[in-house]
Amino acid sequence: MSEAVIRTVTSPPDLLASLEPLLREWLPRQRWFAGKGRPVTGLSLVAATDLLPADSRLGLHHILVRAHQQAAPAGAAAEGPGDCYQLLIGTREALPPRLAPALIGHVTGGPAAGRTAYDALYDTRPAEVLLEALRTRARIGALRFERAPEQDIRAGLVPRLTTAEQSNSSVVYGDTFILKVLRRIVPGVNPDLELPLALAREGCPRVPAPAGWMVADLDGRTWVLGVLQPFLQGATDGWELALRELAKGEDFAAEARALGRATAEVHSALARALPTVTLGHAHARQLAGGMTARLEEAARAVPLLRPYAPALRTAFTALAGLAAEGRTWTAQRVHGDLHLGQCLRAPDGEWSLIDFEGEPARSLAERRLPQPAVRDVAGMLRSFDYAAHSAGVRGTGWTESCRAAYCTGYAQAGGRDPRTDPVLLRAYETDKAVYEVLYEARHRPDWLEVPLAAVRRLSVPEPA
């Protein structure tokens, strides 16, 4: 194992002040910025570290900055006074044309005066610095770069920034590794590292084992900044595959069944690797109460949802009623944000699950709570509906075929068909559809009809 490279380097204290006017305009335009629709009123520095000095031909600054904004909408997760973002900012005298999409702006004061600031993840050399730090297990200021003991990270792999992510950024190195750089970060144990490590210890082949990770140690707390995993060469994500098969008029049921088996295998491994809990009356009542509160909030915000709210509420009262009769459920750690885009199919037909960060809008504490495994199942069932809408085949039976095949595959590998607990499944699917209504109304009004169609269906529960 290579010796750790230890350097104590911090950026000049006036660096952020010189960048702030540029960042206040640039940050809200980024796809991964969580506070859309609310102007940035100020920035405060959490930590700054020079990875390449500001006075060199290429400066590279790792910055953790808190963005202060006007009050967040009701129901948004609160992690503290403003969201904290991870930025990797490069500075050059001039940007070459290939880096034009990365432009932040021209710096007029401070240590980088006269230079051009840009998002350094678009650039080859800064991305190489990150991989080399992981390879050598470097310590640079508050930053700590780790790699798995059994993992060999070869130097010289050519990096490229991917364009698929929205809430984070990813860099692929050759066809060997992919580094997911978290953008909105919070202190504490991040499930995007915690769960894949637990699954690797359990020997679960359905989730790529972390090869390395980068963290910051600040004020006695650890902040997970990024995770390096094997790159699954030739793999296709489930969303792209489903749309491709739909365009060709091909059936997707066999793939949905295989994906159900993969999901159940991951759930079984998580239940073995981490503690499970039993949800009794009090827990189930609290769970149903949270779902009801989210429904009421969404109905206030989206008038089109209001006529269906009383019928939807029965999904949650039915769950609480079962608990009052003595019914219990097992809760465990789950993926938390499972959909077709979080699944990769290898050329040999095997499915893998990725991105265990959970729903970004929820707090870290919520994302780490044990949940009934059917929560992930509900997310995937809703994803089939979205794929059918995107391809224009809703109402053709495609969605129903995929839903049935997925649940069958899940039962084959997990031993329990999610459809055998219709009250729990309906509650979670309703909760997910309500979340989608609120999201689409705020961000993608053209897609609002997709969850509204599900709302209409879920408003009329199937006979017992």
PDB file of C-alpha atoms in Angstrom, residues 13 20 92 103 116-117 126 128 178 188 190 221 249 263 269 286 342 346 372 388 421 425-426 441:
ATOM      1  CA  PRO A  13      -8.850  33.606   3.118  1.00  0.00           C
ATOM      2  CA  GLU A  20     -18.564  35.288  -4.431  1.00  0.00           C
ATOM      3  CA  ARG A  92      -6.448  29.757 -15.709  1.00  0.00           C
ATOM      4  CA  LEU A 103     -16.972  28.867 -17.309  1.00  0.00           C
ATOM      5  CA  THR A 116     -10.695  32.874 -15.328  1.00  0.00           C
ATOM      6  CA  ALA A 117     -12.534  30.615 -12.878  1.00  0.00           C
ATOM      7  CA  PRO A 126      -7.757  18.518 -12.122  1.00  0.00           C
ATOM      8  CA  GLU A 128      -6.246  13.433 -12.621  1.00  0.00           C
ATOM      9  CA  ILE A 178     -16.189   6.146 -11.978  1.00  0.00           C
ATOM     10  CA  GLY A 188     -22.357  12.322   8.931  1.00  0.00           C
ATOM     11  CA  ASN A 190     -23.599   8.982   3.977  1.00  0.00           C
ATOM     12  CA  ARG A 221     -17.282  15.505  12.026  1.00  0.00           C
ATOM     13  CA  GLY A 249     -41.859  -2.688 -29.750  1.00  0.00           C
ATOM     14  CA  THR A 263     -33.679  -5.931  -6.026  1.00  0.00           C
ATOM     15  CA  ALA A 269     -28.052  -8.789   1.730  1.00  0.00           C
ATOM     16  CA  GLN A 286     -46.123   7.583  12.864  1.00  0.00           C
ATOM     17  CA  GLN A 342     -30.568   3.673 -10.702  1.00  0.00           C
ATOM     18  CA  ALA A 346     -24.399  -5.536 -17.964  1.00  0.00           C
ATOM     19  CA  PRO A 372     -40.125  -1.676   4.809  1.00  0.00           C
ATOM     20  CA  ALA A 388     -44.503   4.098 -20.579  1.00  0.00           C
ATOM     21  CA  ASP A 421     -49.381  -7.084   1.348  1.00  0.00           C
ATOM     22  CA  LEU A 425     -47.845  -1.519  -1.115  1.00  0.00           C
ATOM     23  CA  ARG A 426     -50.723   0.859  -1.825  1.00  0.00           C
ATOM     24  CA  ALA A 441     -45.827  20.744 -10.434  1.00  0.00           C
TER      25      ALA A 441
END
